[in-house]
C-alpha cells in the first residue's frame, strides 16, 4: 500500500455542524468532458465559468448601450410630442372659428351662391370667395390633422421606448444576478481560477428523499465499490452518478475508525489522479477537482449532499463556501459527505 493510500485511510476532517438547506433542482445541462492530461478541454467541452461570465458581461454591456440609445430616443420623441401639441394648441382657435362660422351660416355651397347672386359678376365673385374660403379652411383642418397624427405617432413611439428601456434594464439585472450566482456557487473566480465548467450534468435523484425535500436515515447496507467496506444506498447512488458524469479517476469511500462520515458509509474522497493522492499542481488536476465539486454542489438537493470540502474550502447547502482548516487541506481530493 502506498503512502498516499495509507494517508487516505487516516481520519479525514473535523466538520463544523450546519443545517442542510437545499437549493432548487439544477436545469438539464450538457455533461462536461474530463480535461485532457495536457490541461486543455476537448473541442466539444462546454464553456468555462470564466467564458460564461465574460459572455454575461457582454450581454450586460450590450443591454446598457441599448438603454442609453433608448433614453436619447425618448428625449427626441418627447420634444416631438411637445412640438406637435404646441402646434395643435396654436391651431385650435382657428378650428374653433371655422366651426363657429359653419354653425352660424351653414355650409356654403353652389346652391347658396346661386340663390344670393343677382348678376353674373356677383356670381363669379361669390364663387371665387367660396373657393378661397373652402381652400383656407381645408388647409387649416389638414394642418390640424397632420399635427394630431404626428403627436399620436410620437406618443406611441415614446411608449415603445419606455417599454424597451424596461426590457433592457431587466436584461442587465438578470445578467448581473446570474453571473454573481454562478460565481458564488462554485466558490468564486479566485477559488477556481476560472478553471471550472459553466454547466454540470443533472444527476438522478437519490434514494430516500421525501416529498418535503428531507432525507430518510439510511444504514451502511451496500457494498462499497472502492473498498471491502460498506456504504449507504444514497452514497452508492451518488458515487455512481459522479462516475456517470465522467469523473473516473481514483476514489475511496468507506474507512473504519473516526467520528465522521467515512466509517458510516456516508462519504467518498475523489482523487485528482488515476491512482493515489497528490495535491494539484497543474490546470488539469485543479480543473478536475473544481468540476467534481461543482457537479456535487449543483446537484446537492438531488443527491442529498451534506457538505463538500475542496482546496481549503468547505461548502454547506445552508452557508455556501467558507474557509476550511483541518487535518487535511484537501488540495489532493474532493471530499463529499451525504446525509
Coordinates of C-alpha atoms in Angstrom, one line a residue:
X1 CA 0.0 0.0 0.0
X2 CA 1.4 3.4 -1.0
X3 CA 2.0 6.3 1.4
X4 CA -0.8 8.4 -0.2
X5 CA -3.2 5.5 0.2
X6 CA -2.2 5.0 3.9
X7 CA -2.8 8.7 4.4
X8 CA -6.3 8.5 3.0
X9 CA -7.0 5.7 5.5
X10 CA -6.5 8.1 8.4
X11 CA -9.3 10.2 9.8
X12 CA -10.3 12.8 7.2
X13 CA -11.6 16.1 8.7
X14 CA -13.2 17.8 11.6
X15 CA -16.5 19.2 10.3
X16 CA -18.4 22.2 11.6
X17 CA -22.1 21.4 12.2
X18 CA -24.5 23.0 9.8
X19 CA -28.2 22.6 8.8
X20 CA -28.7 21.2 5.4
X21 CA -30.8 23.5 3.2
X22 CA -31.2 22.7 -0.4
X23 CA -31.5 24.9 -3.5
X24 CA -33.9 24.1 -6.3
X25 CA -33.1 21.4 -8.8
X26 CA -30.4 22.3 -11.4
X27 CA -31.6 22.7 -15.0
X28 CA -30.8 20.0 -17.5
X29 CA -27.4 20.8 -18.9
X30 CA -24.8 19.1 -21.1
X31 CA -22.2 17.0 -19.3
X32 CA -18.6 18.2 -19.4
X33 CA -15.8 16.1 -20.7
X34 CA -12.9 15.3 -18.5
X35 CA -9.9 17.6 -19.3
X36 CA -7.1 16.0 -21.2
X37 CA -3.8 15.4 -19.4
X38 CA -2.3 18.4 -21.1
X39 CA -4.8 20.6 -19.2
X40 CA -6.9 21.5 -22.2
X41 CA -10.5 20.5 -22.6
X42 CA -11.7 18.8 -25.8
X43 CA -13.2 20.8 -28.6
X44 CA -16.8 19.9 -27.7
X45 CA -16.4 20.8 -24.0
X46 CA -18.9 23.3 -22.6
X47 CA -17.5 26.8 -21.9
X48 CA -15.7 27.5 -18.7
X49 CA -17.3 29.6 -16.0
X50 CA -15.0 32.4 -16.9
X51 CA -16.2 32.3 -20.5
X52 CA -19.8 32.2 -19.4
X53 CA -19.2 35.2 -17.1
X54 CA -17.5 37.1 -20.0
X55 CA -20.5 36.4 -22.2
X56 CA -22.8 37.6 -19.5
X57 CA -20.8 40.8 -19.2
X58 CA -21.0 41.3 -22.9
X59 CA -24.8 40.9 -22.7
X60 CA -24.9 43.4 -19.8
X61 CA -22.9 46.0 -21.8
X62 CA -25.0 45.5 -24.9
X63 CA -28.2 46.0 -22.9
X64 CA -26.6 49.1 -21.3
X65 CA -25.8 50.6 -24.7
X66 CA -29.3 49.9 -25.9
X67 CA -30.7 51.5 -22.8
X68 CA -28.6 54.7 -23.4
X69 CA -29.7 54.9 -27.0
X70 CA -33.4 54.4 -25.9
X71 CA -33.1 57.2 -23.4
X72 CA -31.8 59.6 -26.2
X73 CA -34.6 58.5 -28.5
X74 CA -37.1 59.0 -25.7
X75 CA -35.9 62.6 -25.3
X76 CA -36.3 63.3 -29.0
X77 CA -39.7 61.8 -29.1
X78 CA -40.8 63.8 -26.0
X79 CA -39.7 67.0 -27.9
X80 CA -41.7 65.9 -30.9
X81 CA -44.8 65.3 -28.8
X82 CA -44.4 68.7 -27.2
X83 CA -43.9 70.4 -30.6
X84 CA -47.0 68.7 -32.0
X85 CA -49.0 69.6 -29.0
X86 CA -48.0 73.3 -29.3
X87 CA -48.9 73.3 -33.0
X88 CA -52.3 71.8 -32.1
X89 CA -52.8 74.5 -29.4
X90 CA -51.9 77.2 -31.9
X91 CA -54.4 75.8 -34.5
X92 CA -57.2 75.2 -32.0
X93 CA -58.6 78.8 -32.1
X94 CA -58.7 78.7 -35.9
X95 CA -60.6 75.4 -35.8
X96 CA -63.0 76.9 -33.3
X97 CA -63.6 79.9 -35.6
X98 CA -64.3 77.6 -38.6
X99 CA -66.7 75.6 -36.5
X100 CA -68.5 78.7 -35.2
X101 CA -68.8 80.1 -38.8
X102 CA -70.3 76.9 -40.0
X103 CA -72.7 76.9 -37.1
X104 CA -73.9 80.5 -37.9
X105 CA -74.0 80.4 -41.7
X106 CA -74.4 76.7 -42.5
X107 CA -72.3 75.0 -45.1
X108 CA -71.6 77.3 -48.1
X109 CA -72.3 75.6 -51.4
X110 CA -73.1 76.3 -55.0
X111 CA -76.9 76.5 -54.4
X112 CA -76.5 79.2 -51.8
X113 CA -74.2 81.2 -54.1
X114 CA -76.7 80.9 -57.0
X115 CA -79.7 81.9 -54.8
X116 CA -77.9 85.0 -53.5
X117 CA -76.3 86.1 -56.8
X118 CA -78.3 88.8 -58.7
X119 CA -75.8 89.2 -61.6
X120 CA -73.2 87.2 -63.4
X121 CA -70.4 89.4 -61.9
X122 CA -71.8 88.8 -58.4
X123 CA -72.0 85.1 -59.1
X124 CA -68.3 84.9 -60.2
X125 CA -67.1 86.9 -57.2
X126 CA -69.1 84.7 -54.8
X127 CA -67.7 81.5 -56.4
X128 CA -64.1 82.8 -56.0
X129 CA -64.7 83.8 -52.4
X130 CA -66.3 80.4 -51.7
X131 CA -63.4 78.5 -53.3
X132 CA -60.8 80.6 -51.4
X133 CA -62.7 80.1 -48.1
X134 CA -63.1 76.4 -48.5
X135 CA -59.4 76.1 -49.5
X136 CA -58.2 78.0 -46.4
X137 CA -60.4 76.0 -44.1
X138 CA -59.3 72.7 -45.7
X139 CA -55.6 73.7 -45.3
X140 CA -56.2 74.6 -41.6
X141 CA -58.0 71.4 -40.9
X142 CA -55.4 69.4 -42.8
X143 CA -52.7 71.0 -40.7
X144 CA -54.6 70.2 -37.5
X145 CA -55.0 66.5 -38.6
X146 CA -51.3 66.3 -39.5
X147 CA -50.2 67.7 -36.2
X148 CA -52.6 65.4 -34.4
X149 CA -51.2 62.4 -36.3
X150 CA -47.6 63.4 -35.5
X151 CA -48.4 63.7 -31.8
X152 CA -50.1 60.3 -31.7
X153 CA -47.3 58.6 -33.5
X154 CA -44.6 60.2 -31.4
X155 CA -46.5 59.2 -28.2
X156 CA -46.8 55.6 -29.4
X157 CA -43.1 55.6 -30.2
X158 CA -42.3 57.1 -26.8
X159 CA -44.3 54.4 -25.1
X160 CA -42.4 51.8 -27.0
X161 CA -39.1 53.3 -26.0
X162 CA -40.2 53.2 -22.3
X163 CA -41.0 49.5 -22.7
X164 CA -37.6 48.9 -24.4
X165 CA -35.8 50.6 -21.6
X166 CA -37.6 48.4 -19.0
X167 CA -36.7 45.4 -21.1
X168 CA -33.0 46.3 -21.2
X169 CA -33.0 47.2 -17.5
X170 CA -34.4 43.7 -16.8
X171 CA -31.8 42.1 -19.0
X172 CA -29.0 43.9 -17.2
X173 CA -30.4 42.9 -13.8
X174 CA -30.8 39.3 -14.8
X175 CA -27.3 39.0 -16.3
X176 CA -25.8 40.6 -13.2
X177 CA -27.7 38.3 -10.8
X178 CA -27.0 35.1 -12.9
X179 CA -23.3 36.0 -13.0
X180 CA -23.0 36.6 -9.3
X181 CA -25.0 33.4 -8.6
X182 CA -22.8 31.3 -10.9
X183 CA -19.6 32.6 -9.4
X184 CA -20.7 32.3 -5.8
X185 CA -21.9 28.7 -6.3
X186 CA -18.6 27.4 -7.5
X187 CA -16.6 29.4 -4.9
X188 CA -15.6 32.5 -6.9
X189 CA -13.0 33.3 -9.6
X190 CA -10.2 33.4 -7.1
X191 CA -11.0 30.0 -5.7
X192 CA -11.4 28.2 -9.0
X193 CA -9.1 30.3 -11.2
X194 CA -11.9 30.2 -13.7
X195 CA -11.0 26.5 -14.4
X196 CA -14.5 25.1 -14.0
X197 CA -17.2 24.2 -16.5
X198 CA -20.0 26.7 -16.7
X199 CA -22.5 23.8 -16.5
X200 CA -22.8 20.3 -15.0
X201 CA -25.0 17.3 -15.9
X202 CA -28.1 16.8 -13.9
X203 CA -27.9 13.9 -11.5
X204 CA -30.7 11.4 -11.0
X205 CA -32.4 11.9 -7.6
X206 CA -31.0 9.7 -4.9
X207 CA -33.0 7.2 -2.7
X208 CA -34.7 8.3 0.5
X209 CA -35.8 11.8 -0.4
X210 CA -39.2 12.7 1.0
X211 CA -41.9 14.8 -0.6
X212 CA -40.9 17.8 1.5
X213 CA -37.2 17.6 0.5
X214 CA -35.9 15.9 3.6
X215 CA -33.9 12.7 3.5
X216 CA -34.6 9.5 5.4
X217 CA -31.8 8.0 7.5
X218 CA -30.0 5.0 5.9
X219 CA -27.7 2.4 7.3
X220 CA -24.4 1.2 5.8
X221 CA -26.0 -1.7 3.9
X222 CA -24.4 -1.7 0.4
X223 CA -21.0 -3.0 -0.7
X224 CA -18.5 -0.2 -1.2
X225 CA -17.3 -0.3 -4.8
X226 CA -13.9 1.2 -3.7
X227 CA -13.1 -0.9 -0.6
X228 CA -14.2 -4.1 1.2
X229 CA -16.4 -1.9 3.5
X230 CA -20.0 -0.7 3.2
X231 CA -21.8 2.4 2.1
X232 CA -25.4 3.6 2.4
X233 CA -27.7 3.3 -0.7
X234 CA -27.6 7.1 -1.0
X235 CA -23.8 7.2 -1.0
X236 CA -23.7 4.4 -3.6
X237 CA -26.1 6.3 -5.8
X238 CA -24.0 9.5 -5.5
X239 CA -20.9 7.5 -6.3
X240 CA -22.5 6.1 -9.4
X241 CA -23.8 9.5 -10.5
X242 CA -20.3 11.1 -10.2
X243 CA -18.9 8.3 -12.3
X244 CA -21.7 8.6 -14.8
X245 CA -20.9 12.3 -15.2
X246 CA -17.4 11.3 -16.4
X247 CA -15.3 11.6 -13.3
X248 CA -13.4 8.3 -13.5
X249 CA -10.2 8.9 -11.5
X250 CA -9.3 7.2 -8.3
X251 CA -11.8 7.4 -5.4
X252 CA -12.2 5.9 -1.9
X253 CA -15.4 5.8 0.3
X254 CA -15.5 3.5 3.4
X255 CA -12.8 3.8 6.0
X256 CA -13.1 2.3 9.6
X257 CA -12.5 4.5 12.6
X258 CA -13.1 8.1 13.4
X259 CA -16.2 10.1 14.3
X260 CA -17.2 11.4 10.9
X261 CA -19.0 10.0 7.8
X262 CA -16.4 7.6 6.2
X263 CA -17.0 4.9 8.8
X264 CA -20.7 5.4 8.5
X265 CA -20.5 4.7 4.7
X266 CA -21.7 8.3 4.0
X267 CA -18.6 9.8 2.4
X268 CA -16.2 9.5 -0.5
X269 CA -13.0 11.1 -1.5
X270 CA -12.4 11.9 -5.2
X271 CA -8.7 12.0 -6.1
X272 CA -7.3 14.2 -8.8
X273 CA -5.3 11.4 -10.4
X274 CA -5.8 7.8 -11.6
X275 CA -4.2 6.3 -8.5
X276 CA -3.3 7.6 -5.1
X277 CA -3.5 11.1 -3.9
X278 CA -1.3 14.1 -4.8
X279 CA -2.0 17.9 -4.4
X280 CA -3.0 19.6 -7.6
X281 CA 0.0 21.2 -9.4
X282 CA -1.4 21.8 -12.9
X283 CA -4.5 23.1 -14.5
X284 CA -5.8 19.6 -15.4
X285 CA -5.8 18.5 -11.8
X286 CA -7.2 21.8 -10.5
X287 CA -10.0 21.8 -13.1
X288 CA -10.9 18.2 -12.4
X289 CA -11.3 18.9 -8.7
X290 CA -13.3 22.1 -9.5
X291 CA -15.6 20.2 -11.8
X292 CA -16.2 17.4 -9.3
X293 CA -17.0 19.9 -6.6
X294 CA -19.2 21.9 -9.0
X295 CA -21.1 18.7 -10.0
X296 CA -21.8 17.8 -6.4
X297 CA -22.9 21.3 -5.4
X298 CA -25.1 21.9 -8.4
X299 CA -26.8 18.6 -7.7
X300 CA -26.8 18.8 -3.9
X301 CA -30.6 18.6 -3.5
X302 CA -30.8 15.7 -5.9
X303 CA -28.0 13.6 -4.3
X304 CA -28.5 14.5 -0.6
X305 CA -25.2 16.3 -0.2
X306 CA -24.3 17.1 3.5
X307 CA -21.1 19.1 2.7
X308 CA -18.2 19.2 0.3
X309 CA -14.6 20.0 1.1
X310 CA -12.1 21.0 -1.6
X311 CA -8.9 23.1 -1.8
X312 CA -9.0 24.6 1.7
X313 CA -12.7 25.4 1.4
X314 CA -15.9 23.8 2.8
X315 CA -19.4 24.1 1.3
X316 CA -22.7 23.5 3.1
X317 CA -26.0 24.0 1.4
X318 CA -27.0 26.4 4.2
X319 CA -23.9 28.6 4.1
X320 CA -22.1 28.2 0.8
X321 CA -18.3 28.3 0.7
X322 CA -16.3 29.0 3.8
X323 CA -12.6 28.8 4.6
X324 CA -11.6 25.5 6.0
X325 CA -8.6 24.4 8.0
X326 CA -8.3 20.8 9.3
X327 CA -6.0 17.8 9.5
X328 CA -6.0 17.8 5.6
X329 CA -6.2 20.9 3.5
X330 CA -8.0 18.9 0.8
X331 CA -5.8 20.1 -2.1
X332 CA -5.4 16.5 -3.3
X333 CA -9.0 15.3 -3.3
X334 CA -12.6 16.4 -3.2
X335 CA -14.5 15.2 -0.1
X336 CA -18.2 14.6 -0.2
X337 CA -20.4 13.7 2.7
X338 CA -24.0 12.5 2.3
X339 CA -27.0 13.0 4.6

